[in-house]
């Protein structure tokens, strides 16, 4: 896989999420493009680099989603989404053998699984951070359960948006430089008999 | 060259775990450790976000892209200002009409009915004051076409005698000589809270108010009755139109003894309301018994 393409795609997706976010928002539920990009890589790239690619996506997400502190200032915390995306990717990798990748719905389902696990990871890390530092959780004054529900609904929205994003990403597959390990076994069919 | 141990950590699966461990440490790092450098990391990527925002503005123009200088906006703002002016005008007009109604009610209540007066009244706006001084004549936008005649009593605030229409009566405009410019006004002094109906009105101290030139009157009151600041002077002058009888004209603001006349006191009276301060006034036109109209008898 070409890392330059991946990083460019991740940055572009994060930038679009940061800019276009309001367009894909219904109430507090917000669909994002970045999870689809990460899942696309997680389903297509070699397994050994999936975790790293997901962490790169998480880093981009952390960069473009700074935490708002109690004094109103913004602070970039590069970490929570890195861990969250790694958890999401770890949940998606086992699905590679189960999903029929030509079916767009299966890709969308993978995005939902990824986003749900990433949300769970992010909420967990946020709780740990607030417990360690004695600071407020990012979703204060809402409850953690309420935030989890919102994130799960957002995961569903990510899946819906993923239908479109996967359609676009599938068409850019050649420029990603994914390694193909499909073995062509010789046989009668190949011999034209 | 990196040490062998570090190189060992930066390969394969170990690199993933190393990165995850770093991410975990940074995730729970205190703000004071993160603030100096993490926000700087974002700086190179800020231009990338402009791509998203510009695309969003293309799809859905934001309020910020609203052009306040566009002709449509300027026209709408002008329309809003016109509507605002109309609204304020109507409110001020309503206020003026309410004052007029109150004034007419007060005048008709006092001058009509039991007063056995055949009077007419017209309302007018105070359109100008004397530019040479605060206590000069004022002009009202009612004249002979409205039935105004010289000598008619002018009231403001319903029952406050403000002056007399002077000889300068035009077709649509008249000049009012303020009460503070009249040579003298005969009046009686009543407590501000009203007189006791059980006591005869004749015991109310009488006074002849003379202008001081400072917009007030002064008078010497030879009465053993109580005279205090705040008492109200009511017109009792037979020389003034009948409709002015009993109208308020001023309020005592100072009382001082007169050394030469121990039983008398000198008072200073200020107007309750002046015509130049009023928005509108009521001119009462009395019909004399001989069929004509006129002012002072």
Coordinates of C-alpha atoms in Angstrom, one line a residue:
Chain A
X1 CA 0.0 0.0 0.0
X2 CA 1.2 3.5 -0.8
X3 CA 1.4 5.3 2.5
X4 CA 1.4 8.7 0.8
X5 CA -2.0 8.0 -0.7
X6 CA -3.3 6.7 2.5
X7 CA -2.1 9.8 4.5
X8 CA -3.5 12.1 1.8
X9 CA -6.8 10.3 1.9
X10 CA -7.0 10.3 5.6
X11 CA -6.1 14.1 5.8
X12 CA -8.7 14.8 3.1
X13 CA -11.4 12.8 4.8
X14 CA -10.6 14.5 8.2
X15 CA -10.7 17.9 6.6
X16 CA -14.0 17.2 4.9
X17 CA -15.4 15.9 8.1
X18 CA -14.2 19.1 9.8
X19 CA -15.7 21.3 7.1
X20 CA -18.7 19.4 5.8
X21 CA -19.7 17.9 9.2
X22 CA -22.7 20.1 9.5
X23 CA -24.1 18.8 6.2
X24 CA -24.2 15.3 7.5
X25 CA -25.7 16.1 10.9
X26 CA -29.1 15.3 12.2
X27 CA -29.5 16.7 15.7
X28 CA -26.5 15.4 17.6
X29 CA -26.0 12.5 15.2
X30 CA -23.2 13.1 12.8
X31 CA -21.9 11.0 10.0
X32 CA -18.1 11.0 9.2
X33 CA -16.1 10.1 6.1
X34 CA -12.9 9.1 7.9
X35 CA -14.2 5.8 9.3
X36 CA -15.0 4.6 5.8
X37 CA -11.5 5.4 4.6
X38 CA -10.0 3.5 7.5
X39 CA -12.3 0.6 7.0
X40 CA -11.5 0.6 3.3
X41 CA -7.9 0.2 4.1
X42 CA -8.6 -2.3 6.9
X43 CA -10.5 -4.5 4.5
X44 CA -8.1 -4.2 1.6
X45 CA -4.5 -3.6 2.9
X46 CA -2.2 -6.3 4.2
X47 CA -3.1 -7.2 7.8
X48 CA 0.3 -6.3 9.1
X49 CA -0.2 -2.6 8.4
X50 CA -3.9 -2.2 9.1
X51 CA -3.4 -1.2 12.7
X52 CA -0.8 1.4 11.8
X53 CA -3.0 2.8 9.1
X54 CA -5.9 3.0 11.5
X55 CA -3.8 4.8 14.0
X56 CA -2.8 7.3 11.3
X57 CA -6.5 7.9 10.8
X58 CA -7.0 8.3 14.5
X59 CA -4.2 10.8 14.7
X60 CA -5.8 12.8 11.9
X61 CA -9.1 12.7 13.8
X62 CA -7.4 13.9 17.0
X63 CA -5.7 16.7 15.1
X64 CA -9.0 18.0 13.7
X65 CA -11.1 17.5 16.8
X66 CA -9.4 19.3 19.6
X67 CA -10.7 19.0 23.1
X68 CA -12.3 22.1 24.6
X69 CA -11.0 22.7 28.1
X70 CA -12.9 24.2 31.0
X71 CA -11.4 27.7 30.3
X72 CA -12.8 27.6 26.8
X73 CA -9.4 27.0 25.1
X74 CA -8.9 24.2 22.6
X75 CA -6.3 21.5 23.1
X76 CA -5.2 18.8 20.7
X77 CA -4.8 15.6 22.5
X78 CA -3.2 13.1 20.1
X79 CA -4.1 9.8 21.6
X80 CA -7.8 9.0 22.3
X81 CA -8.8 8.5 18.7
X82 CA -5.6 6.7 17.9
X83 CA -6.4 4.1 20.4
X84 CA -10.1 4.1 19.5
X85 CA -9.4 3.6 15.8
X86 CA -6.9 0.9 16.6
X87 CA -9.7 -0.9 18.6
X88 CA -12.1 -0.4 15.7
X89 CA -9.6 -1.8 13.2
X90 CA -8.9 -4.7 15.4
X91 CA -12.7 -5.4 15.4
X92 CA -12.9 -5.2 11.6
X93 CA -9.9 -7.3 10.6
X94 CA -11.5 -10.6 11.7
X95 CA -14.5 -9.7 9.4
X96 CA -12.3 -9.7 6.3
X97 CA -12.8 -13.3 5.7
X98 CA -16.6 -13.2 6.4
X99 CA -17.6 -10.2 4.3
X100 CA -18.5 -10.3 0.6
X101 CA -16.6 -7.2 -0.4
X102 CA -18.4 -6.7 -3.6
X103 CA -21.6 -6.1 -1.7
X104 CA -21.8 -2.4 -0.7
X105 CA -24.0 -3.3 2.3
X106 CA -21.3 -5.5 3.8
X107 CA -18.8 -2.7 3.6
X108 CA -21.3 -0.4 5.3
X109 CA -21.8 -3.0 8.0
X110 CA -18.0 -3.1 8.5
X111 CA -18.0 0.7 8.9
X112 CA -20.8 0.4 11.5
X113 CA -18.8 -2.2 13.4
X114 CA -15.6 -0.1 13.2
X115 CA -17.3 3.1 14.3
X116 CA -19.1 1.4 17.2
X117 CA -16.0 -0.1 18.6
X118 CA -14.0 3.1 18.0
X119 CA -16.8 5.0 19.9
X120 CA -16.6 2.6 22.7
X121 CA -12.8 3.0 22.8
X122 CA -13.0 6.7 22.7
X123 CA -15.5 6.9 25.5
X124 CA -13.4 4.5 27.6
X125 CA -10.2 6.5 27.0
X126 CA -12.0 9.8 27.8
X127 CA -13.3 8.4 31.1
X128 CA -9.8 7.2 32.0
X129 CA -8.4 10.6 31.1
X130 CA -10.9 12.5 33.1
X131 CA -10.4 10.1 36.1
X132 CA -6.6 10.4 35.9
X133 CA -6.6 14.2 35.4
X134 CA -9.7 15.0 37.4
X135 CA -11.1 16.9 34.4
X136 CA -14.6 16.9 32.9
X137 CA -15.4 14.4 30.2
X138 CA -15.8 15.9 26.7
X139 CA -19.6 15.2 26.7
X140 CA -20.3 16.9 30.0
X141 CA -23.0 17.7 31.1
X142 CA -24.6 14.8 29.2
X143 CA -24.3 11.3 30.7
X144 CA -21.9 8.7 29.4
X145 CA -24.8 6.4 28.4
X146 CA -26.3 9.2 26.5
X147 CA -23.1 9.9 24.7
X148 CA -22.7 6.2 23.9
X149 CA -26.2 6.1 22.4
X150 CA -25.3 9.2 20.3
X151 CA -22.1 7.6 19.1
X152 CA -23.8 4.4 18.2
X153 CA -26.4 6.2 16.2
X154 CA -23.5 8.1 14.6
X155 CA -21.9 4.8 13.8
X156 CA -25.1 3.8 11.9
X157 CA -24.9 7.2 10.1
X158 CA -21.3 6.4 9.2
X159 CA -22.4 3.2 7.7
X160 CA -25.0 5.0 5.5
X161 CA -22.4 7.5 4.4
X162 CA -20.0 4.7 3.9
X163 CA -22.1 3.4 1.0
X164 CA -21.2 6.5 -1.0
X165 CA -17.6 6.7 0.2
X166 CA -16.8 3.1 -0.6
X167 CA -18.2 3.6 -4.1
X168 CA -15.7 6.4 -4.6
X169 CA -12.8 4.6 -2.9
X170 CA -13.3 1.4 -4.9
X171 CA -12.8 3.4 -8.0
X172 CA -9.5 4.8 -6.7
X173 CA -8.2 1.4 -5.8
X174 CA -5.5 1.2 -8.5
X175 CA -3.7 4.3 -7.1
X176 CA -3.5 2.8 -3.6
X177 CA -1.0 0.2 -4.7
X178 CA -2.5 -2.7 -2.7
X179 CA -0.7 -6.0 -3.0
X180 CA -2.7 -8.7 -4.7
X181 CA -2.0 -12.2 -3.3
X182 CA -4.7 -14.0 -5.3
X183 CA -3.1 -17.1 -6.7
X184 CA -4.2 -18.2 -10.1
X185 CA -4.1 -22.0 -10.2
X186 CA -3.7 -23.6 -13.6
X187 CA -6.6 -25.7 -14.8
X188 CA -8.9 -26.5 -17.6
X189 CA -10.8 -23.3 -17.4
X190 CA -7.7 -21.3 -17.8
X191 CA -6.6 -23.4 -20.6
X192 CA -9.8 -22.6 -22.5
X193 CA -11.0 -26.1 -22.7
Chain B
X1 CA 22.4 5.1 14.2
X2 CA 19.6 4.1 16.5
X3 CA 20.5 1.7 19.3
X4 CA 19.7 -1.9 18.5
X5 CA 17.1 -2.0 21.2
X6 CA 15.2 0.9 19.7
X7 CA 15.5 -0.5 16.3
X8 CA 14.0 -3.7 17.6
X9 CA 11.0 -1.8 19.0
X10 CA 10.4 0.0 15.6
X11 CA 9.7 -3.1 13.5
X12 CA 6.7 -5.2 12.8
X13 CA 4.1 -5.8 15.5
X14 CA 6.3 -4.2 18.1
X15 CA 6.0 -0.9 16.4
X16 CA 2.2 -1.1 16.7
X17 CA 2.4 -1.8 20.4
X18 CA 5.0 1.0 20.8
X19 CA 2.7 3.5 19.1
X20 CA -0.3 2.3 21.1
X21 CA 1.7 2.7 24.3
X22 CA 2.8 6.2 23.3
X23 CA -0.8 7.1 22.4
X24 CA -2.0 5.9 25.8
X25 CA 0.6 7.9 27.6
X26 CA -0.2 11.0 25.6
X27 CA -4.0 10.4 26.1
X28 CA -3.6 10.7 29.9
X29 CA -0.9 13.3 29.9
X30 CA -1.7 16.5 31.8
X31 CA -2.7 19.7 29.9
X32 CA 0.5 21.5 30.9
X33 CA 2.6 18.9 29.1
X34 CA 0.4 18.9 26.0
X35 CA -0.3 22.6 25.6
X36 CA 3.2 23.7 24.5
X37 CA 3.4 21.5 21.5
X38 CA 0.2 19.7 20.5
X39 CA -1.6 22.8 19.2
X40 CA 1.5 23.6 17.1
X41 CA 1.3 20.2 15.5
X42 CA -2.2 21.2 14.1
X43 CA -0.9 24.4 12.5
X44 CA 0.5 22.8 9.3
X45 CA -2.9 21.0 8.8
X46 CA -5.1 24.0 9.2
X47 CA -5.0 25.0 5.5
X48 CA -6.4 21.5 4.7
X49 CA -9.5 22.3 6.7
X50 CA -10.2 25.2 4.5
X51 CA -10.8 22.7 1.7
X52 CA -13.7 21.3 3.6
X53 CA -15.1 24.6 4.7
X54 CA -14.9 26.1 1.2
X55 CA -16.7 23.1 -0.2
X56 CA -19.4 23.4 2.5
X57 CA -19.8 27.1 1.6
X58 CA -20.3 26.0 -2.0
X59 CA -23.0 23.5 -1.0
X60 CA -24.6 25.5 1.7
X61 CA -23.6 29.2 1.9
X62 CA -23.1 30.1 5.4
X63 CA -24.3 33.2 7.1
X64 CA -20.8 34.6 7.1
X65 CA -20.8 34.7 3.3
X66 CA -23.9 36.9 3.4
X67 CA -23.0 40.1 1.7
X68 CA -24.2 43.1 3.8
X69 CA -23.3 45.5 0.9
X70 CA -25.5 43.9 -1.7
X71 CA -28.3 46.1 -3.1
X72 CA -31.0 43.6 -1.9
X73 CA -29.6 43.8 1.7
X74 CA -29.4 47.6 1.6
X75 CA -33.0 47.8 0.3
X76 CA -34.3 45.5 3.0
X77 CA -32.5 47.4 5.7
X78 CA -34.0 50.6 4.4
X79 CA -37.4 49.0 4.4
X80 CA -36.9 47.9 8.0
X81 CA -35.9 51.4 9.0
X82 CA -39.0 52.8 7.3
X83 CA -41.2 50.3 9.1
X84 CA -39.5 51.1 12.4
X85 CA -40.1 54.8 11.8
X86 CA -43.8 54.1 11.0
X87 CA -44.1 52.1 14.1
X88 CA -42.5 54.7 16.3
X89 CA -44.6 57.4 14.6
X90 CA -47.8 55.5 15.3
X91 CA -46.8 55.0 19.0
X92 CA -46.0 58.7 19.4
X93 CA -49.2 59.6 17.6
X94 CA -51.1 57.3 20.0
X95 CA -49.4 59.0 22.9
X96 CA -50.3 62.4 21.6
X97 CA -53.9 61.4 21.0
X98 CA -54.2 60.0 24.5
X99 CA -52.9 63.3 25.9
X100 CA -55.4 65.2 23.8
X101 CA -58.3 63.0 25.0
X102 CA -57.3 63.4 28.6
X103 CA -57.0 67.2 28.1
X104 CA -60.4 67.4 26.5
X105 CA -62.0 65.2 29.1
X106 CA -60.5 67.3 31.9
X107 CA -61.6 70.5 30.3
X108 CA -65.1 69.4 29.5
X109 CA -65.5 67.9 32.9
X110 CA -64.5 71.2 34.5
X111 CA -66.0 73.7 32.2
X112 CA -69.1 71.9 31.1
X113 CA -72.2 70.7 33.0
X114 CA -72.5 72.5 36.3
X115 CA -70.2 75.3 35.3
X116 CA -73.0 76.8 33.2
X117 CA -70.6 77.7 30.5
X118 CA -71.1 77.5 26.8
X119 CA -67.7 76.6 25.7
X120 CA -65.9 75.0 22.8
X121 CA -62.5 73.5 22.8
X122 CA -59.9 72.8 20.2
X123 CA -56.7 71.0 20.5
X124 CA -53.5 72.2 19.1
X125 CA -49.8 71.2 19.1
X126 CA -47.2 73.4 20.4
X127 CA -45.1 74.1 17.3
X128 CA -42.6 76.7 18.4
X129 CA -41.2 78.5 21.4
X130 CA -39.6 81.8 21.7
X131 CA -36.0 81.4 20.5
X132 CA -34.9 84.4 22.6
X133 CA -35.7 83.0 26.0
X134 CA -37.2 80.1 27.8
X135 CA -40.1 82.1 29.1
X136 CA -41.2 83.7 25.9
X137 CA -44.4 83.2 23.9
X138 CA -45.1 79.9 22.3
X139 CA -47.0 79.2 19.1
X140 CA -49.7 76.6 18.6
X141 CA -51.0 75.3 15.3
X142 CA -54.6 76.4 15.8
X143 CA -56.0 79.7 14.6
X144 CA -59.1 81.6 13.7
X145 CA -60.0 78.8 11.2
X146 CA -60.3 76.6 14.3
X147 CA -62.4 79.2 16.2
X148 CA -59.5 80.4 18.3
X149 CA -59.9 84.0 19.5
X150 CA -57.6 86.3 21.4
X151 CA -57.9 86.0 25.1
X152 CA -58.9 82.3 25.1
X153 CA -57.5 80.3 27.9
X154 CA -54.9 77.7 27.1
X155 CA -54.5 74.5 29.1
X156 CA -51.9 71.8 29.2
X157 CA -52.0 68.5 31.0
X158 CA -55.7 68.7 31.2
X159 CA -56.2 71.3 33.9
X160 CA -53.1 73.4 34.1
X161 CA -53.6 77.0 33.1
X162 CA -50.8 77.7 30.7
X163 CA -51.6 81.1 29.4
X164 CA -53.8 83.2 27.1
X165 CA -54.0 83.4 23.4
X166 CA -52.5 86.8 22.4
X167 CA -53.8 89.2 19.9
X168 CA -51.6 87.6 17.3
X169 CA -54.1 85.1 16.0
X170 CA -53.5 83.8 12.5
X171 CA -55.7 81.6 10.3
X172 CA -53.9 78.5 11.3
X173 CA -51.5 79.5 14.0
X174 CA -51.7 81.5 17.2
X175 CA -49.4 82.9 19.8
X176 CA -49.9 82.0 23.4
X177 CA -48.8 84.4 26.2
X178 CA -47.5 82.0 28.9
X179 CA -49.0 82.4 32.4
X180 CA -45.6 83.4 33.7
X181 CA -45.7 86.5 31.4
X182 CA -49.1 87.7 32.5
X183 CA -48.9 90.8 34.7
X184 CA -50.6 89.1 37.6
X185 CA -52.8 86.2 38.4
X186 CA -55.2 86.1 41.3
X187 CA -55.3 82.7 42.9
X188 CA -56.0 80.9 46.1
X189 CA -53.7 78.4 47.7
X190 CA -54.8 74.9 48.4
X191 CA -53.1 71.9 50.0
X192 CA -51.6 69.5 47.5
X193 CA -53.7 66.7 48.8
X194 CA -56.9 68.7 48.3
X195 CA -59.0 71.0 50.6
X196 CA -61.2 69.9 53.4
X197 CA -64.8 70.0 52.1
X198 CA -66.0 70.7 55.6
X199 CA -64.2 74.0 55.7
X200 CA -65.3 77.0 53.7
X201 CA -63.3 77.6 50.6
X202 CA -63.1 81.3 51.5
X203 CA -60.5 80.6 54.2
X204 CA -58.0 79.4 51.6
X205 CA -55.3 82.0 51.5
X206 CA -55.5 84.2 48.5
X207 CA -52.6 85.6 46.6
X208 CA -51.8 87.7 43.6
X209 CA -49.0 86.1 41.7
X210 CA -46.6 88.4 40.0
X211 CA -43.9 87.2 37.6
X212 CA -40.4 87.4 38.8
X213 CA -38.8 87.2 35.3
X214 CA -37.2 83.9 36.2
X215 CA -40.1 81.8 35.1
X216 CA -41.7 81.9 38.5
X217 CA -44.1 84.1 40.5
X218 CA -43.9 85.7 43.8
X219 CA -46.6 86.9 46.1
X220 CA -47.2 88.3 49.5
X221 CA -49.8 86.3 51.4
X222 CA -51.5 88.0 54.4
X223 CA -53.1 85.1 56.0
X224 CA -52.9 83.4 59.4
X225 CA -53.6 80.1 57.7
X226 CA -51.0 77.5 57.1
X227 CA -48.8 78.1 54.1
X228 CA -46.4 75.4 53.1
X229 CA -44.2 74.4 50.3
X230 CA -46.0 72.2 47.8
X231 CA -49.4 73.9 48.1
X232 CA -51.1 74.4 44.8
X233 CA -52.2 77.8 43.5
X234 CA -55.5 77.7 41.7
X235 CA -56.8 80.5 39.5
X236 CA -59.5 82.7 41.0
X237 CA -58.9 85.7 38.9
X238 CA -62.1 87.3 37.6
X239 CA -60.1 89.0 34.7
X240 CA -59.3 85.7 33.2
X241 CA -61.7 83.5 31.2
X242 CA -64.3 81.8 33.3
X243 CA -63.0 78.4 32.1
X244 CA -59.7 79.1 33.9
X245 CA -61.4 79.3 37.3
X246 CA -60.1 76.7 39.6
X247 CA -57.4 75.5 37.2
X248 CA -54.0 74.8 38.7
X249 CA -51.4 77.2 37.8
X250 CA -48.4 76.7 40.1
X251 CA -46.9 75.1 43.2
X252 CA -45.3 76.9 46.1
X253 CA -41.5 76.2 46.2
X254 CA -40.5 78.7 48.9
X255 CA -42.1 80.4 51.8
X256 CA -40.3 83.1 53.8
X257 CA -41.5 85.7 56.4
X258 CA -41.6 89.4 55.8
X259 CA -39.9 91.3 58.6
X260 CA -41.9 94.5 58.1
X261 CA -45.2 92.6 58.1
X262 CA -45.1 89.9 60.7
X263 CA -48.4 88.3 59.7
X264 CA -47.6 88.1 56.1
X265 CA -45.3 85.8 54.2
X266 CA -43.7 85.9 50.8
X267 CA -44.0 82.9 48.6
X268 CA -42.5 81.8 45.4
X269 CA -44.5 79.8 43.0
X270 CA -43.3 77.8 40.0
X271 CA -45.5 76.7 37.1
X272 CA -46.7 73.1 37.3
X273 CA -46.3 72.7 33.6
X274 CA -45.3 75.2 31.0
X275 CA -46.7 75.5 27.5
X276 CA -43.3 75.3 25.9
X277 CA -42.7 71.9 27.5
X278 CA -46.1 70.5 26.4
X279 CA -46.7 68.5 23.3
X280 CA -50.3 69.6 22.9
X281 CA -52.6 72.1 24.4
X282 CA -56.3 72.7 24.7
X283 CA -57.7 76.1 23.8
X284 CA -61.1 76.8 25.4
X285 CA -63.3 79.2 23.5
X286 CA -66.0 80.7 25.5
X287 CA -69.2 82.1 24.0
X288 CA -70.3 85.2 25.8
X289 CA -73.9 85.9 26.8
X290 CA -74.1 88.5 24.0
X291 CA -73.6 85.7 21.4
X292 CA -70.0 86.6 20.6
X293 CA -66.9 84.8 21.5
X294 CA -64.1 86.2 23.6
X295 CA -61.6 85.8 26.3
X296 CA -61.2 87.8 29.4
X297 CA -64.1 89.7 30.6

